[in-house]
Structures are given as C-alpha cells and as structure tokens.
Amino acid sequence: MKLYKTSRGIVLAHNNDQFLLENEDWDTLINDDNLYSKLFGITQNSKPQTVLIENGVLPPIGRQEIWAAGVTYYRSKVGRQEESKDAGGGDFYARVYEAKRPELFFKGPAHRAVGHGDNVRIRKDSTWDVPEPELTLVITGSGKIIGYTIGNDMSSRSIEGENPLYLPQAKCYDKSAAIGPCIFVTDKPLPEDTSISVEIHRGKKVFEGKTGINQIKRSFHELVDYLFMETTFPQGCLL
C-alpha cells in the first residue's frame, strides 16, 4: 500500500483503488505501530474513489526529523577515503565502516525537504555536488519501521572532502533533501534483491547507476537501535 500526502489530504493507494482519508492527521497516522493493519482495514471497508492523485503531491513528512546513515556501502567507504585523502581525513571513513558504532547524522527538519518533482539545491560555496539516491526508513516514535520511501541526500562533496568536520555544512542546508512521492507501507521486510537506482539528465541522460540494498553493511534494525539509543522522536522520524 502507498500513502500520499497531498494538497487534497491524505490518500491511500492500494492496487488500482484510491481512498481519501478524511479527518486523519498525518503525524498521528504514520506514528502508529499498527499502521499496516489500519490501512488494510480501510481498503476492505471503505468505498474507493478515483483520480485523487494528480498534482499537489507533497513531501510525505510532517513534524518528523530526517536523519541519515553514512558509509553504509563499501563503495561509499572507498569514495569518501579518496575524496578526503589530501586533507588527511581518509582514515576516518575506513574506521567507521568497520566500527561497531555507525555514522549517523542529522539531515534536516521537514522545512528543508522538497517533494516529488520539486527542485533540490546545491550550495553556492561548493564546487562539486552530487545526488545520493537513498532507501529511506519511516520509523514510529517507538522505533518500529512501518514503511519506506525514496530519498535524495544531496551532498557538497568538495566541502566534506576538504575536512570531515564540515559534514553538517555539506549535508544540511535548505532543500538539501528530497523525499517521496509516497510511503510504501508494508508488514514484511523488503526483498533482498530490492535495488536503488539514479539517472542524471542534462538535456540527455549523462549518468545512470544502480545498487542493491543487500550491499548495505548494517541491518536496518541495527541503525534504528543506535539512532534511538539516547534520542527520542515523539512524532517518529525518517532515516
């Protein structure tokens, strides 16, 4: 099932049916550990409507914070080492890849995120900037993963490469995160062969790449456990 936040309200899409969830608050709805069961019940007991999702799709976020986990792929480890070697920071990335504790960093609040079809930004003081397609976990305040969405962790590589301590400036600025268009709500883990892909077009396609979530070094639950270890998220969060 797919859950959309739109200018018309919250829309649930299931198979070829769409349901407008009236009198529902976004933050309360997605902070429900039993969200899948609730939404499935709606599909069984409500009359579907048509053409609810056209324009006006908003980022699927309310008062949740957006966090990110770094150096979770081997190729990310190698890439960050290469970018930071001249500044003497390459060893940090090798260490965190092998360490027990993962790298977790704050990406931004909702007002710094953009949604489907909107434009992300690059910093004016950066000379090398890249999109980073991400699988994004949607987590309740109790730490339960109730769904997934698509993320774009825009990064200023020239700034982070200059010094790893500049990570917050390289990662967290206005319109530095894109999420959506919806939350995929499921009661089962994602298949191991799930892939993440990106295409970059500049008049024509200039780049494409793909990887699988089975290449992620740490389990989702391990990352969530560390994120929630000494931090509370009353409205849930995205990771």
PDB file of C-alpha atoms in Angstrom:
ATOM      1  CA  MET A   1       0.000   0.000   0.000  1.00  0.00           C
ATOM      2  CA  LYS A   2       1.137   3.539  -0.756  1.00  0.00           C
ATOM      3  CA  LEU A   3       0.361   6.538   1.409  1.00  0.00           C
ATOM      4  CA  TYR A   4       0.439  10.015  -0.142  1.00  0.00           C
ATOM      5  CA  LYS A   5       0.311  13.426   1.476  1.00  0.00           C
ATOM      6  CA  THR A   6      -1.423  15.761  -0.986  1.00  0.00           C
ATOM      7  CA  SER A   7      -2.963  19.207  -1.128  1.00  0.00           C
ATOM      8  CA  ARG A   8      -6.364  17.460  -1.005  1.00  0.00           C
ATOM      9  CA  GLY A   9      -5.496  15.420   2.073  1.00  0.00           C
ATOM     10  CA  ILE A  10      -4.030  12.010   2.823  1.00  0.00           C
ATOM     11  CA  VAL A  11      -4.575   9.486   0.036  1.00  0.00           C
ATOM     12  CA  LEU A  12      -4.166   5.721   0.325  1.00  0.00           C
ATOM     13  CA  ALA A  13      -3.479   3.808  -2.901  1.00  0.00           C
ATOM     14  CA  HIS A  14      -3.930   0.046  -2.949  1.00  0.00           C
ATOM     15  CA  ASN A  15      -3.825  -1.933  -6.178  1.00  0.00           C
ATOM     16  CA  ASN A  16      -5.945   0.196  -8.533  1.00  0.00           C
ATOM     17  CA  ASP A  17      -8.042   1.804  -5.792  1.00  0.00           C
ATOM     18  CA  GLN A  18      -7.565   5.147  -4.045  1.00  0.00           C
ATOM     19  CA  PHE A  19      -9.053   6.282  -0.743  1.00  0.00           C
ATOM     20  CA  LEU A  20      -9.192   9.790   0.704  1.00  0.00           C
ATOM     21  CA  LEU A  21      -8.520   9.523   4.452  1.00  0.00           C
ATOM     22  CA  GLU A  22     -10.672  12.279   5.881  1.00  0.00           C
ATOM     23  CA  ASN A  23     -10.277  13.515   9.450  1.00  0.00           C
ATOM     24  CA  GLU A  24      -6.797  11.993   9.705  1.00  0.00           C
ATOM     25  CA  ASP A  25      -3.746  13.880  10.971  1.00  0.00           C
ATOM     26  CA  TRP A  26      -0.538  12.951   9.125  1.00  0.00           C
ATOM     27  CA  ASP A  27       1.737  12.924  12.167  1.00  0.00           C
ATOM     28  CA  THR A  28      -0.648  10.813  14.202  1.00  0.00           C
ATOM     29  CA  LEU A  29      -1.369   8.427  11.354  1.00  0.00           C
ATOM     30  CA  ILE A  30       2.206   7.492  10.444  1.00  0.00           C
ATOM     31  CA  ASN A  31       3.228   7.251  14.102  1.00  0.00           C
ATOM     32  CA  ASP A  32       1.049   4.161  14.537  1.00  0.00           C
ATOM     33  CA  ASP A  33       2.869   0.864  15.081  1.00  0.00           C
ATOM     34  CA  ASN A  34      -0.186  -0.892  13.609  1.00  0.00           C
ATOM     35  CA  LEU A  35      -0.409   1.333  10.533  1.00  0.00           C
ATOM     36  CA  TYR A  36      -0.445  -1.532   8.027  1.00  0.00           C
ATOM     37  CA  SER A  37      -3.404  -3.217   9.717  1.00  0.00           C
ATOM     38  CA  LYS A  38      -5.290   0.073   9.965  1.00  0.00           C
ATOM     39  CA  LEU A  39      -4.780   0.918   6.303  1.00  0.00           C
ATOM     40  CA  PHE A  40      -5.634  -2.598   5.155  1.00  0.00           C
ATOM     41  CA  GLY A  41      -8.887  -2.363   7.106  1.00  0.00           C
ATOM     42  CA  ILE A  42      -9.731   0.855   5.278  1.00  0.00           C
ATOM     43  CA  THR A  43      -9.244  -0.846   1.913  1.00  0.00           C
ATOM     44  CA  GLN A  44     -11.639  -3.590   2.958  1.00  0.00           C
ATOM     45  CA  ASN A  45     -14.354  -1.430   4.484  1.00  0.00           C
ATOM     46  CA  SER A  46     -14.361   1.833   2.526  1.00  0.00           C
ATOM     47  CA  LYS A  47     -15.537   2.771  -0.936  1.00  0.00           C
ATOM     48  CA  PRO A  48     -12.681   3.712  -3.266  1.00  0.00           C
ATOM     49  CA  GLN A  49     -12.626   6.957  -5.197  1.00  0.00           C
ATOM     50  CA  THR A  50     -10.977   7.869  -8.480  1.00  0.00           C
ATOM     51  CA  VAL A  51      -8.381  10.375  -9.652  1.00  0.00           C
ATOM     52  CA  LEU A  52      -7.288  11.547  -6.215  1.00  0.00           C
ATOM     53  CA  ILE A  53      -3.574  11.633  -7.020  1.00  0.00           C
ATOM     54  CA  GLU A  54      -2.786  14.088  -9.795  1.00  0.00           C
ATOM     55  CA  ASN A  55      -0.939  17.281  -8.982  1.00  0.00           C
ATOM     56  CA  GLY A  56      -0.362  18.590  -5.484  1.00  0.00           C
ATOM     57  CA  VAL A  57       1.702  15.696  -4.107  1.00  0.00           C
ATOM     58  CA  LEU A  58       3.533  16.985  -1.031  1.00  0.00           C
ATOM     59  CA  PRO A  59       6.624  15.595   0.735  1.00  0.00           C
ATOM     60  CA  PRO A  60       5.489  12.661   2.922  1.00  0.00           C
ATOM     61  CA  ILE A  61       6.618  14.285   6.149  1.00  0.00           C
ATOM     62  CA  GLY A  62       5.116  16.374   8.932  1.00  0.00           C
ATOM     63  CA  ARG A  63       6.957  17.105  12.150  1.00  0.00           C
ATOM     64  CA  GLN A  64       9.398  14.241  11.712  1.00  0.00           C
ATOM     65  CA  GLU A  65      13.143  14.812  11.577  1.00  0.00           C
ATOM     66  CA  ILE A  66      15.243  13.442   8.721  1.00  0.00           C
ATOM     67  CA  TRP A  67      18.445  11.611   9.683  1.00  0.00           C
ATOM     68  CA  ALA A  68      20.944   9.685   7.596  1.00  0.00           C
ATOM     69  CA  ALA A  69      23.460   6.889   7.983  1.00  0.00           C
ATOM     70  CA  GLY A  70      26.814   7.367   6.290  1.00  0.00           C
ATOM     71  CA  VAL A  71      29.406   4.972   4.866  1.00  0.00           C
ATOM     72  CA  THR A  72      26.991   2.053   4.790  1.00  0.00           C
ATOM     73  CA  TYR A  73      28.251   0.742   1.428  1.00  0.00           C
ATOM     74  CA  TYR A  74      31.800  -0.392   0.646  1.00  0.00           C
ATOM     75  CA  ARG A  75      31.892   1.833  -2.447  1.00  0.00           C
ATOM     76  CA  SER A  76      30.911   4.777  -0.216  1.00  0.00           C
ATOM     77  CA  LYS A  77      33.820   3.999   2.096  1.00  0.00           C
ATOM     78  CA  VAL A  78      36.277   3.941  -0.810  1.00  0.00           C
ATOM     79  CA  GLY A  79      34.832   7.093  -2.372  1.00  0.00           C
ATOM     80  CA  ARG A  80      34.992   9.128   0.840  1.00  0.00           C
ATOM     81  CA  GLN A  81      38.551   7.961   1.506  1.00  0.00           C
ATOM     82  CA  GLU A  82      39.630   9.089  -1.942  1.00  0.00           C
ATOM     83  CA  GLU A  83      37.961  12.496  -1.597  1.00  0.00           C
ATOM     84  CA  SER A  84      39.460  13.192   1.842  1.00  0.00           C
ATOM     85  CA  LYS A  85      42.978  11.795   1.489  1.00  0.00           C
ATOM     86  CA  ASP A  86      44.585  15.162   0.687  1.00  0.00           C
ATOM     87  CA  ALA A  87      43.047  16.647   3.829  1.00  0.00           C
ATOM     88  CA  GLY A  88      44.217  13.711   5.933  1.00  0.00           C
ATOM     89  CA  GLY A  89      40.687  12.516   6.669  1.00  0.00           C
ATOM     90  CA  GLY A  90      40.541   9.333   4.632  1.00  0.00           C
ATOM     91  CA  ASP A  91      41.250   7.094   7.611  1.00  0.00           C
ATOM     92  CA  PHE A  92      38.072   8.263   9.374  1.00  0.00           C
ATOM     93  CA  TYR A  93      35.868   6.626   6.753  1.00  0.00           C
ATOM     94  CA  ALA A  94      37.756   3.328   6.845  1.00  0.00           C
ATOM     95  CA  ARG A  95      37.397   3.244  10.621  1.00  0.00           C
ATOM     96  CA  VAL A  96      33.672   4.000  10.732  1.00  0.00           C
ATOM     97  CA  TYR A  97      32.926   1.396   8.058  1.00  0.00           C
ATOM     98  CA  GLU A  98      34.484  -1.297  10.260  1.00  0.00           C
ATOM     99  CA  ALA A  99      33.466   0.155  13.641  1.00  0.00           C
ATOM    100  CA  LYS A 100      30.707  -1.181  15.831  1.00  0.00           C
ATOM    101  CA  ARG A 101      29.046   2.254  16.015  1.00  0.00           C
ATOM    102  CA  PRO A 102      27.632   3.548  12.703  1.00  0.00           C
ATOM    103  CA  GLU A 103      27.869   7.097  11.418  1.00  0.00           C
ATOM    104  CA  LEU A 104      24.517   8.847  11.946  1.00  0.00           C
ATOM    105  CA  PHE A 105      23.920  12.499  11.184  1.00  0.00           C
ATOM    106  CA  PHE A 106      21.040  14.953  11.186  1.00  0.00           C
ATOM    107  CA  LYS A 107      19.927  15.789   7.661  1.00  0.00           C
ATOM    108  CA  GLY A 108      17.215  18.326   8.408  1.00  0.00           C
ATOM    109  CA  PRO A 109      13.681  19.135   9.550  1.00  0.00           C
ATOM    110  CA  ALA A 110      10.697  18.979   7.217  1.00  0.00           C
ATOM    111  CA  HIS A 111      11.003  22.576   6.050  1.00  0.00           C
ATOM    112  CA  ARG A 112      14.405  21.821   4.479  1.00  0.00           C
ATOM    113  CA  ALA A 113      12.996  18.949   2.402  1.00  0.00           C
ATOM    114  CA  VAL A 114      11.370  19.027  -1.016  1.00  0.00           C
ATOM    115  CA  GLY A 115       8.976  16.542  -2.537  1.00  0.00           C
ATOM    116  CA  HIS A 116       8.315  14.767  -5.805  1.00  0.00           C
ATOM    117  CA  GLY A 117       9.003  16.905  -8.864  1.00  0.00           C
ATOM    118  CA  ASP A 118      10.441  19.803  -6.872  1.00  0.00           C
ATOM    119  CA  ASN A 119      13.988  21.122  -7.195  1.00  0.00           C
ATOM    120  CA  VAL A 120      16.793  20.350  -4.765  1.00  0.00           C
ATOM    121  CA  ARG A 121      19.580  22.897  -4.290  1.00  0.00           C
ATOM    122  CA  ILE A 122      23.350  22.926  -4.341  1.00  0.00           C
ATOM    123  CA  ARG A 123      25.397  25.257  -2.206  1.00  0.00           C
ATOM    124  CA  LYS A 124      26.862  28.337  -3.866  1.00  0.00           C
ATOM    125  CA  ASP A 125      30.117  27.843  -1.960  1.00  0.00           C
ATOM    126  CA  SER A 126      30.613  24.288  -3.235  1.00  0.00           C
ATOM    127  CA  THR A 127      32.373  23.235  -6.422  1.00  0.00           C
ATOM    128  CA  TRP A 128      31.432  19.544  -6.521  1.00  0.00           C
ATOM    129  CA  ASP A 129      27.925  18.357  -5.680  1.00  0.00           C
ATOM    130  CA  VAL A 130      26.216  15.018  -6.172  1.00  0.00           C
ATOM    131  CA  PRO A 131      22.787  13.467  -5.652  1.00  0.00           C
ATOM    132  CA  GLU A 132      22.734  10.381  -3.452  1.00  0.00           C
ATOM    133  CA  PRO A 133      19.711   8.116  -4.018  1.00  0.00           C
ATOM    134  CA  GLU A 134      18.713   6.559  -0.722  1.00  0.00           C
ATOM    135  CA  LEU A 135      16.338   3.988   0.667  1.00  0.00           C
ATOM    136  CA  THR A 136      14.592   5.868   3.484  1.00  0.00           C
ATOM    137  CA  LEU A 137      13.085   4.138   6.506  1.00  0.00           C
ATOM    138  CA  VAL A 138       9.899   5.554   8.032  1.00  0.00           C
ATOM    139  CA  ILE A 139      10.026   4.900  11.774  1.00  0.00           C
ATOM    140  CA  THR A 140       7.487   5.434  14.547  1.00  0.00           C
ATOM    141  CA  GLY A 141       8.252   7.025  17.910  1.00  0.00           C
ATOM    142  CA  SER A 142       8.655   3.549  19.411  1.00  0.00           C
ATOM    143  CA  GLY A 143      11.363   2.675  16.895  1.00  0.00           C
ATOM    144  CA  LYS A 144       9.292   0.435  14.611  1.00  0.00           C
ATOM    145  CA  ILE A 145       9.853   0.558  10.844  1.00  0.00           C
ATOM    146  CA  ILE A 146       6.377   0.890   9.313  1.00  0.00           C
ATOM    147  CA  GLY A 147       7.306   1.811   5.762  1.00  0.00           C
ATOM    148  CA  TYR A 148       9.822   3.068   3.242  1.00  0.00           C
ATOM    149  CA  THR A 149      10.197   5.977   0.881  1.00  0.00           C
ATOM    150  CA  ILE A 150      12.746   7.337  -1.599  1.00  0.00           C
ATOM    151  CA  GLY A 151      15.323   9.892  -0.514  1.00  0.00           C
ATOM    152  CA  ASN A 152      17.914  12.097  -2.189  1.00  0.00           C
ATOM    153  CA  ASP A 153      20.711  13.121   0.158  1.00  0.00           C
ATOM    154  CA  MET A 154      22.229  15.989  -1.821  1.00  0.00           C
ATOM    155  CA  SER A 155      25.849  16.382  -0.777  1.00  0.00           C
ATOM    156  CA  SER A 156      28.538  19.009  -1.247  1.00  0.00           C
ATOM    157  CA  ARG A 157      31.480  16.689  -1.793  1.00  0.00           C
ATOM    158  CA  SER A 158      34.021  19.470  -2.167  1.00  0.00           C
ATOM    159  CA  ILE A 159      33.166  20.781   1.309  1.00  0.00           C
ATOM    160  CA  GLU A 160      33.161  17.414   3.078  1.00  0.00           C
ATOM    161  CA  GLY A 161      36.313  16.372   1.212  1.00  0.00           C
ATOM    162  CA  GLU A 162      38.124  19.465   2.455  1.00  0.00           C
ATOM    163  CA  ASN A 163      37.576  18.394   6.049  1.00  0.00           C
ATOM    164  CA  PRO A 164      35.263  15.693   7.509  1.00  0.00           C
ATOM    165  CA  LEU A 165      34.303  18.150  10.276  1.00  0.00           C
ATOM    166  CA  TYR A 166      32.490  20.189   7.615  1.00  0.00           C
ATOM    167  CA  LEU A 167      29.952  17.387   7.206  1.00  0.00           C
ATOM    168  CA  PRO A 168      26.981  19.387   8.617  1.00  0.00           C
ATOM    169  CA  GLN A 169      27.590  22.173   6.100  1.00  0.00           C
ATOM    170  CA  ALA A 170      27.982  19.680   3.269  1.00  0.00           C
ATOM    171  CA  LYS A 171      24.790  17.835   4.165  1.00  0.00           C
ATOM    172  CA  CYS A 172      22.321  20.122   5.920  1.00  0.00           C
ATOM    173  CA  TYR A 173      21.103  23.251   4.145  1.00  0.00           C
ATOM    174  CA  ASP A 174      17.885  24.486   2.509  1.00  0.00           C
ATOM    175  CA  LYS A 175      16.419  21.978   0.019  1.00  0.00           C
ATOM    176  CA  SER A 176      19.263  19.545   0.599  1.00  0.00           C
ATOM    177  CA  ALA A 177      16.897  16.567   0.989  1.00  0.00           C
ATOM    178  CA  ALA A 178      14.227  15.238  -1.334  1.00  0.00           C
ATOM    179  CA  ILE A 179      11.769  12.559  -0.229  1.00  0.00           C
ATOM    180  CA  GLY A 180       8.731  10.874  -1.687  1.00  0.00           C
ATOM    181  CA  PRO A 181       6.499  10.733  -3.556  1.00  0.00           C
ATOM    182  CA  CYS A 182       4.847   8.408  -1.031  1.00  0.00           C
ATOM    183  CA  ILE A 183       5.377   5.987   1.831  1.00  0.00           C
ATOM    184  CA  PHE A 184       5.305   2.324   0.887  1.00  0.00           C
ATOM    185  CA  VAL A 185       3.589   0.707   3.880  1.00  0.00           C
ATOM    186  CA  THR A 186       4.189  -2.997   4.362  1.00  0.00           C
ATOM    187  CA  ASP A 187       4.218  -5.569   7.138  1.00  0.00           C
ATOM    188  CA  LYS A 188       7.084  -7.527   5.547  1.00  0.00           C
ATOM    189  CA  PRO A 189      10.793  -6.774   5.071  1.00  0.00           C
ATOM    190  CA  LEU A 190      11.808  -5.559   1.644  1.00  0.00           C
ATOM    191  CA  PRO A 191      13.021  -8.312  -0.706  1.00  0.00           C
ATOM    192  CA  GLU A 192      16.787  -8.732  -0.604  1.00  0.00           C
ATOM    193  CA  ASP A 193      17.027  -8.068  -4.344  1.00  0.00           C
ATOM    194  CA  THR A 194      15.476  -4.589  -3.998  1.00  0.00           C
ATOM    195  CA  SER A 195      17.583  -2.111  -5.948  1.00  0.00           C
ATOM    196  CA  ILE A 196      18.231   1.640  -5.750  1.00  0.00           C
ATOM    197  CA  SER A 197      18.928   3.498  -8.971  1.00  0.00           C
ATOM    198  CA  VAL A 198      19.575   7.014 -10.213  1.00  0.00           C
ATOM    199  CA  GLU A 199      19.624   8.752 -13.576  1.00  0.00           C
ATOM    200  CA  ILE A 200      21.005  12.247 -14.210  1.00  0.00           C
ATOM    201  CA  HIS A 201      19.674  14.151 -17.215  1.00  0.00           C
ATOM    202  CA  ARG A 202      21.114  17.357 -18.613  1.00  0.00           C
ATOM    203  CA  GLY A 203      19.166  17.648 -21.818  1.00  0.00           C
ATOM    204  CA  LYS A 204      20.085  13.997 -22.286  1.00  0.00           C
ATOM    205  CA  LYS A 205      20.987  11.207 -19.903  1.00  0.00           C
ATOM    206  CA  VAL A 206      24.579  11.709 -18.736  1.00  0.00           C
ATOM    207  CA  PHE A 207      24.742   9.188 -15.893  1.00  0.00           C
ATOM    208  CA  GLU A 208      22.969   6.160 -14.514  1.00  0.00           C
ATOM    209  CA  GLY A 209      23.820   3.832 -11.673  1.00  0.00           C
ATOM    210  CA  LYS A 210      22.268   1.124  -9.524  1.00  0.00           C
ATOM    211  CA  THR A 211      22.985  -0.822  -6.375  1.00  0.00           C
ATOM    212  CA  GLY A 212      21.124  -3.299  -4.187  1.00  0.00           C
ATOM    213  CA  ILE A 213      20.073  -2.993  -0.568  1.00  0.00           C
ATOM    214  CA  ASN A 214      21.855  -6.309   0.019  1.00  0.00           C
ATOM    215  CA  GLN A 215      25.083  -4.295  -0.293  1.00  0.00           C
ATOM    216  CA  ILE A 216      24.279  -2.292   2.844  1.00  0.00           C
ATOM    217  CA  LYS A 217      26.722  -3.395   5.547  1.00  0.00           C
ATOM    218  CA  ARG A 218      24.485  -2.909   8.589  1.00  0.00           C
ATOM    219  CA  SER A 219      20.949  -4.123   9.189  1.00  0.00           C
ATOM    220  CA  PHE A 220      18.113  -1.606   9.295  1.00  0.00           C
ATOM    221  CA  HIS A 221      17.287  -2.550  12.867  1.00  0.00           C
ATOM    222  CA  GLU A 222      20.893  -2.018  13.961  1.00  0.00           C
ATOM    223  CA  LEU A 223      20.829   1.512  12.533  1.00  0.00           C
ATOM    224  CA  VAL A 224      17.478   2.261  14.174  1.00  0.00           C
ATOM    225  CA  ASP A 225      18.686   0.937  17.528  1.00  0.00           C
ATOM    226  CA  TYR A 226      21.681   3.279  17.505  1.00  0.00           C
ATOM    227  CA  LEU A 227      19.581   6.241  16.371  1.00  0.00           C
ATOM    228  CA  PHE A 228      17.099   5.730  19.206  1.00  0.00           C
ATOM    229  CA  MET A 229      19.745   4.856  21.824  1.00  0.00           C
ATOM    230  CA  GLU A 230      19.761   8.266  23.566  1.00  0.00           C
ATOM    231  CA  THR A 231      17.378  10.268  21.388  1.00  0.00           C
ATOM    232  CA  THR A 232      13.591  10.402  21.388  1.00  0.00           C
ATOM    233  CA  PHE A 233      11.379  11.078  18.385  1.00  0.00           C
ATOM    234  CA  PRO A 234       7.836  11.773  19.640  1.00  0.00           C
ATOM    235  CA  GLN A 235       6.474  12.065  16.081  1.00  0.00           C
ATOM    236  CA  GLY A 236       8.708   9.384  14.618  1.00  0.00           C
ATOM    237  CA  CYS A 237      11.462  10.066  12.100  1.00  0.00           C
ATOM    238  CA  LEU A 238      12.892   9.249   8.681  1.00  0.00           C
ATOM    239  CA  LEU A 239      16.290   7.584   8.290  1.00  0.00           C
TER     240      LEU A 239
END
